[in-house]
């Protein structure tokens, strides 16, 4: 259980800067996900922590120990790879005990310990199987056990589930989280799958173009994303660009319609360009009921109708311009035909308001992206 | 109707295949049969098969002290050359796979030289170079061993490169690194066992190439350190009977190594079962989900 | 902070290539440079002497002729063999074993085997005589024509060996896709399979040509220095007359230039082939 600190990590590949001064602190025993689209540098960052790449600038600290120049062999990290990376010449048991044996542990003792680990990941009886005789999910379990067996101080997972089938993915992600909590090991998890990151993490660091956009708990990140990028990346939302008309009350103008907005921060100025993101599940249908507070009602025509099992997602073309996504519970009275006209109600607090230029949140009480990271440090 | 035509096509294809294969097999084995019969014949002039039989030729060969000496030298030379080649190429490919500098193109360009280079040209190059700078070594076996090792590089390089590709060495090396494993431990504990098949193929090919080589042996060391093919060449026009037995022995050794290498280099036999296998895997994955 | 940029990593991999580079340097590069240098030792005099010598000129011409002739035949037969077997190898490893053996069974022992088959008292000669076909005296084993048969016995399987991966990469789906689009067998062969395989065919053919041009042992043993080929000339010059090493060097250099040229063709074709077949 150690605390990991990254200080100003930068990395260039030729003239391309893959990482731009990354600063993070991961608390002891914390599970942190690095979430971002492919090419954002999240895997590179993980490899730098593991020591498989060296940073051009910056330092990696584990507690009070500077790891920057320490080769991966001496870092005491455990790593799980996307493509399992099991040694093809060793059995499941051999793979797990390998890491113990190279450190000079007695053969029998290593075998015994490896057997315990195999049991822990639910693969009792698979000792003698070779990697090519195991399914993807089983291989990744072995890889997890192999990484954990030598008792690393930090566990690194590089998209460990992305090569697996959807059903196996869910099962395995819970298992990973469970084992991590059991051991209380510090873990860093790289993924591009938001559902995975939201479900597993203590905190999530959202990355874009080699920078950390924001870092927060899954709840905060989803409910009040501090940056426009996060709001677009996580969850399904409709986006509207416009300008801020007034602050008290907060009203924005978006083409041919206006929206009532929630209370804004002190630095919002009337006339500034703003972007509003509205989550699909936070809008509803305006039926004839009378609301007792100020809401915006918009009218549109159903363009597309995706039945997704538990919900129905409507793509509604607004008559005033733009498209709105709406998630409705999959009940019979919510099924609409394409072309049907409907009314939509938008509560002010459903609107996530951002400064179009900087992409930072204008809502009162949501800290700026930069501040967010600093408080964590 | 449709069925009939497709069947027709198939049998036509078979007919062509067996024609061309039969031709190839006769072409390959008829000379060997002729050599074998020749080596076992006591009298053979105008008949199709020998008129009477004997194994005298083989007795004669095994009694010949030159045979034992040259065979010993050839085996020593071929084993040493193949060990050097395989070792050197494994290290170089490991470097290429785990390193970052772009040495790959250079290594590959070097590996292609011997394909294009006739043995005689390499031989004369070696003689010129060492004649000028290290005349002591002229005629020494070390020159021949080195030249054979260099000459056999392409096959070893290509074979092992394919094996390296098949197991994604870079990833395995990184995994080993995070498990606190040294490069040497990785080499002996993971890489070499994982490449068994490739090493066997490459080694066998290197052995056969070095064993069969005549040009380098004759022109670099010649009579000073006679190898088996050089002796064979010497007897070629002196004693046909003994030469036939010696040729047969050389052919059998070549056959053992090259055919085993060829057999092992066939595409993985598991491949045909791949579909079944994926289904099995899927099934067991499903099982997992249900359990969870 | 960036002072520790270069720590432990870059050194080891480079060190591992040292043995390989040493072997290549001492037994390929240095000998070749020595060869090129000595062939220019007395300026162009050696060159002019070699070029004016009709024996050498004929040797070069005959070598190229023999190599071209055998290459054409071997590349067609070898490619056909590879194409009919490419899909069957999974279940017929024995074929690959024999193919590999045949491709690498060269040298003196093969020469003897060919003599025992096609020589004046060879088995096939006698068989054909019994069947009423007299090979001799019209046929000469110790000639370009005779050598050509010996060359083919290893060039055809050699071609097959190196063409097999390309032939195997031809996908069944392409054929099926073509037939669903209404293309017949010949249209598929000419418009899909042919263009896809052509670069690989050319690169394999280039290797076969190199092999044919550089063959020494078989030719030397069968012909007993009677056929005038460039490799035989070089071997003869090195062994027989010390003071004519310069000629051998110059001849080797000519051979080397031809080889480099063919290798360039090979590289070009190979790159094209790799585009589709990997």
XYZ file of C-alpha atoms in Angstrom, chain A:
377
model
C 0.000 0.000 0.000
C 1.831 2.979 -1.229
C 0.999 6.388 -2.508
C 1.959 7.125 -6.092
C 2.866 10.622 -7.204
C 3.592 11.734 -10.743
C 5.383 15.050 -11.057
C 5.279 16.854 -14.378
C 5.571 13.778 -16.612
C 6.172 14.671 -20.252
C 6.912 12.395 -23.171
C 7.734 13.094 -26.788
C 7.616 10.673 -29.671
C 9.721 12.531 -32.207
C 8.107 15.946 -32.400
C 4.755 14.702 -31.133
C 4.191 15.378 -27.475
C 2.297 12.422 -26.094
C 2.165 13.583 -22.476
C 2.134 17.161 -21.298
C 3.307 17.581 -17.745
C 1.054 15.079 -16.012
C 0.571 15.635 -12.287
C -1.376 13.065 -10.302
C -1.383 11.669 -6.834
C -2.945 8.297 -6.246
C -3.622 7.579 -2.616
C -2.584 4.360 -0.941
C -5.079 1.629 -1.703
C -6.963 3.790 -4.155
C -8.332 2.519 -7.469
C -7.835 5.176 -10.123
C -8.874 4.855 -13.754
C -7.240 6.678 -16.609
C -10.090 7.229 -19.022
C -9.833 8.703 -22.472
C -10.200 8.112 -26.195
C -7.503 6.107 -27.955
C -4.335 8.073 -28.564
C -4.778 10.304 -25.532
C -1.593 9.004 -23.905
C -3.167 6.957 -21.142
C -1.328 3.765 -22.011
C 1.951 5.613 -22.368
C 1.468 7.079 -18.921
C 0.859 3.627 -17.491
C 3.946 2.285 -19.207
C 5.972 5.111 -17.726
C 4.706 4.209 -14.270
C 5.667 0.594 -14.949
C 9.073 1.660 -16.212
C 8.553 0.172 -19.661
C 8.961 3.637 -21.142
C 11.074 6.374 -19.719
C 9.649 9.848 -19.328
C 11.468 12.699 -21.044
C 10.633 14.981 -18.161
C 9.176 14.504 -14.730
C 9.437 12.044 -11.909
C 7.571 9.033 -10.607
C 7.465 8.760 -6.807
C 6.200 5.853 -4.767
C 5.861 7.119 -1.224
C 9.211 8.797 -0.621
C 11.116 6.879 -3.238
C 11.971 8.335 -6.645
C 11.411 5.639 -9.263
C 12.288 7.655 -12.330
C 15.543 5.851 -13.073
C 14.662 2.480 -11.642
C 14.263 -0.304 -14.214
C 10.912 -2.112 -14.248
C 12.480 -5.173 -12.663
C 13.082 -3.257 -9.455
C 9.882 -1.245 -9.255
C 7.683 -3.842 -7.639
C 4.797 -3.188 -9.952
C 2.372 -5.802 -11.168
C 1.005 -5.322 -14.641
C -1.874 -6.843 -16.565
C -1.852 -6.396 -20.315
C -4.618 -6.098 -22.838
C -3.513 -9.190 -24.756
C -2.812 -11.214 -21.617
C 0.906 -11.672 -22.421
C 0.962 -15.089 -20.809
C 4.127 -17.066 -21.431
C 3.136 -19.662 -24.024
C 5.612 -22.258 -22.816
C 4.367 -22.317 -19.241
C 1.158 -23.720 -17.788
C -1.298 -21.550 -15.892
C 0.435 -22.549 -12.692
C 3.883 -22.049 -14.224
C 2.973 -18.561 -15.339
C 1.954 -17.565 -11.838
C 4.889 -19.161 -10.087
C 7.348 -17.761 -12.620
C 7.374 -14.336 -11.016
C 7.985 -15.911 -7.623
C 10.723 -18.197 -8.840
C 12.753 -15.538 -10.606
C 13.021 -13.826 -7.280
C 14.624 -16.908 -5.870
C 11.674 -18.442 -4.100
C 11.936 -22.168 -3.557
C 10.263 -24.114 -6.376
C 7.808 -26.032 -4.206
C 6.860 -23.013 -2.174
C 6.286 -20.969 -5.328
C 4.083 -23.717 -6.731
C 2.079 -23.804 -3.563
C 1.575 -20.079 -3.487
C 0.690 -20.038 -7.178
C -1.943 -22.686 -6.530
C -3.505 -20.449 -3.885
C -3.626 -17.595 -6.344
C -5.175 -19.738 -9.011
C -7.871 -20.646 -6.544
C -8.390 -17.016 -5.659
C -9.135 -16.099 -9.268
C -11.519 -19.020 -9.543
C -9.451 -21.314 -11.714
C -8.953 -24.259 -9.437
C -8.288 -27.352 -11.515
C -6.790 -25.428 -14.417
C -3.194 -25.763 -13.139
C -1.920 -27.801 -16.035
C -3.579 -25.912 -18.863
C -1.408 -23.987 -21.269
C -2.444 -20.463 -22.256
C -3.712 -21.574 -25.667
C -6.014 -24.032 -23.907
C -7.688 -21.296 -21.892
C -10.458 -18.919 -22.897
C -9.802 -15.200 -23.007
C -11.422 -14.606 -19.654
C -9.471 -17.436 -18.060
C -6.224 -16.188 -19.556
C -6.802 -12.753 -18.121
C -7.525 -14.241 -14.697
C -4.217 -16.077 -14.841
C -2.528 -12.854 -15.891
C -4.083 -11.070 -12.939
C -2.936 -13.760 -10.540
C 0.510 -13.697 -12.094
C 0.767 -9.941 -11.616
C -0.386 -10.117 -8.014
C 1.524 -13.178 -6.847
C 4.874 -11.445 -6.280
C 3.092 -8.979 -3.965
C 3.617 -5.801 -5.946
C 3.190 -2.429 -4.311
C 1.069 -1.128 -7.116
C -1.113 -2.869 -9.690
C -1.261 -1.546 -13.235
C -3.962 -2.681 -15.632
C -3.752 -1.768 -19.296
C -7.227 -2.195 -20.822
C -7.361 -5.722 -19.431
C -10.936 -6.365 -20.492
C -11.138 -4.841 -23.936
C -10.247 -8.078 -25.755
C -13.036 -9.996 -24.039
C -16.695 -10.579 -24.783
C -19.145 -8.180 -23.184
C -20.604 -10.704 -20.760
C -17.215 -11.882 -19.496
C -16.136 -8.280 -19.155
C -18.747 -7.427 -16.558
C -18.054 -10.507 -14.489
C -14.319 -10.018 -14.548
C -14.405 -6.313 -13.762
C -16.268 -7.010 -10.542
C -13.763 -9.677 -9.659
C -10.833 -7.367 -10.270
C -12.366 -4.702 -8.094
C -13.132 -7.214 -5.375
C -9.616 -8.598 -5.271
C -8.162 -5.088 -5.311
C -10.247 -4.103 -2.321
C -9.452 -7.301 -0.512
C -5.729 -6.718 -0.888
C -6.041 -2.973 -0.462
C -3.510 -2.528 -3.227
C -3.054 0.761 -5.066
C -4.283 0.234 -8.610
C -4.233 2.188 -11.834
C -6.583 1.091 -14.544
C -6.400 2.260 -18.128
C -9.565 2.060 -20.176
C -11.521 3.752 -22.910
C -14.762 2.261 -21.661
C -16.622 4.774 -19.480
C -18.938 2.171 -18.018
C -15.947 0.208 -16.759
C -14.310 3.272 -15.271
C -17.510 4.462 -13.590
C -18.276 1.058 -12.145
C -14.863 0.225 -10.724
C -12.999 3.345 -9.719
C -12.544 5.368 -6.593
C -11.535 8.228 -8.806
C -11.306 8.721 -12.543
C -8.778 10.829 -14.408
C -10.129 11.884 -17.782
C -7.380 12.341 -20.351
C -7.258 14.115 -23.671
C -4.313 14.833 -25.961
C -1.738 14.010 -23.336
C -3.328 16.051 -20.591
C -5.517 15.263 -17.639
C -8.713 17.164 -18.199
C -10.159 16.480 -14.803
C -10.000 14.017 -12.002
C -12.926 13.230 -9.739
C -15.029 10.512 -8.206
C -17.317 8.706 -10.649
C -20.400 10.398 -9.151
C -19.029 13.892 -9.469
C -17.631 13.220 -12.867
C -20.962 12.040 -14.176
C -23.244 14.522 -12.462
C -21.195 17.671 -12.657
C -18.399 17.279 -15.146
C -16.070 20.232 -14.753
C -15.193 20.284 -18.431
C -17.080 20.177 -21.659
C -14.879 17.338 -22.911
C -15.850 15.109 -20.009
C -19.499 15.963 -20.411
C -19.352 14.917 -24.049
C -17.207 11.848 -23.430
C -19.212 10.360 -20.604
C -22.859 9.491 -21.027
C -25.247 10.378 -23.820
C -26.083 14.060 -24.047
C -27.381 16.647 -26.496
C -25.194 19.620 -27.223
C -26.346 23.157 -27.914
C -24.081 26.120 -28.700
C -25.254 29.641 -28.100
C -24.721 32.746 -26.049
C -25.569 33.732 -22.512
C -28.399 36.315 -22.493
C -28.664 37.150 -18.822
C -27.406 35.913 -15.492
C -30.307 36.705 -13.142
C -32.250 34.748 -14.160
C -29.798 32.680 -16.163
C -31.026 32.388 -19.724
C -29.181 31.234 -22.825
C -30.075 31.838 -26.432
C -29.573 28.877 -28.791
C -30.536 29.716 -32.316
C -34.263 30.215 -32.275
C -35.000 29.134 -28.718
C -33.955 30.020 -25.202
C -33.254 27.783 -22.239
C -33.600 28.487 -18.560
C -30.281 27.685 -16.953
C -29.326 26.929 -13.353
C -27.456 29.390 -11.189
C -24.103 30.336 -12.698
C -20.717 31.097 -11.200
C -19.629 34.693 -10.587
C -17.333 34.796 -13.620
C -20.122 34.203 -16.135
C -20.679 37.294 -18.266
C -23.781 38.084 -20.331
C -23.007 37.813 -24.029
C -20.314 35.159 -23.649
C -20.525 32.090 -25.944
C -21.678 29.074 -24.006
C -22.273 25.398 -24.659
C -25.004 23.500 -22.896
C -24.989 19.749 -22.531
C -28.234 18.040 -21.603
C -28.098 14.403 -20.536
C -30.584 12.226 -22.335
C -32.017 10.813 -19.121
C -32.601 14.188 -17.463
C -35.138 15.450 -19.958
C -38.688 14.299 -20.008
C -41.923 14.539 -21.905
C -44.144 17.513 -21.162
C -47.573 16.013 -20.782
C -50.536 18.133 -19.846
C -49.575 18.308 -16.193
C -48.905 21.762 -14.891
C -45.480 22.310 -13.432
C -45.149 24.575 -10.458
C -41.801 26.007 -11.419
C -40.025 27.557 -14.340
C -39.050 25.061 -17.001
C -38.381 25.221 -20.689
C -40.699 23.368 -23.004
C -39.494 22.539 -26.499
C -41.344 20.967 -29.375
C -40.005 18.555 -31.936
C -40.482 15.588 -34.154
C -39.210 12.065 -33.454
C -36.497 11.228 -36.007
C -35.207 7.978 -34.654
C -36.304 5.524 -32.082
C -33.756 3.132 -30.505
C -35.130 0.454 -28.292
C -32.351 -0.456 -25.859
C -34.002 -2.898 -23.531
C -34.500 -1.018 -20.309
C -34.883 2.341 -22.014
C -35.946 3.868 -25.274
C -33.710 6.544 -26.758
C -35.447 9.087 -28.962
C -33.663 11.400 -31.357
C -35.912 14.417 -31.551
C -35.420 17.107 -34.181
C -36.450 20.356 -32.512
C -38.578 22.710 -34.528
C -36.441 25.550 -33.220
C -33.270 23.862 -34.511
C -30.949 21.189 -33.140
C -31.405 17.606 -32.055
C -32.260 16.411 -28.570
C -31.627 12.939 -27.188
C -34.198 11.659 -24.735
C -34.052 8.457 -22.721
C -37.456 7.214 -21.630
C -38.308 4.140 -19.604
C -39.295 1.366 -21.938
C -42.980 1.443 -21.206
C -45.714 1.093 -23.732
C -46.969 4.637 -23.403
C -43.504 5.902 -24.312
C -43.310 4.295 -27.734
C -43.450 6.837 -30.502
C -43.444 6.496 -34.218
C -40.977 8.273 -36.396
C -42.439 11.644 -37.377
C -44.627 11.942 -34.326
C -44.605 15.370 -32.696
C -43.836 15.625 -29.002
C -43.239 18.219 -26.310
C -40.112 18.065 -24.196
C -39.552 19.643 -20.834
C -36.104 20.716 -19.750
C -35.420 21.560 -16.112
C -32.840 24.258 -15.559
C -30.725 21.929 -13.405
C -30.566 19.419 -16.277
C -28.385 21.881 -18.179
C -24.630 21.578 -17.851
C -23.283 24.967 -18.883
C -19.777 25.492 -20.220
C -17.710 28.353 -21.493
C -17.424 27.512 -25.212
C -13.894 28.893 -25.448
C -12.194 27.271 -22.475
C -14.564 24.346 -22.074
C -14.725 24.843 -18.317
C -17.904 24.684 -16.306
C -19.874 27.873 -15.566
C -22.108 26.290 -12.966
C -21.938 27.581 -9.477
C -20.264 25.142 -7.128
C -18.520 23.047 -9.763
C -14.831 23.646 -9.368
C -12.689 24.458 -12.355
C -10.829 21.569 -13.898
C -7.454 22.776 -12.739
C -8.555 23.301 -9.189
C -9.999 19.852 -9.143
C -6.634 18.264 -9.771
C -4.876 20.462 -7.286
C -7.205 19.613 -4.462
C -6.465 16.000 -5.099
C -2.713 16.491 -4.798
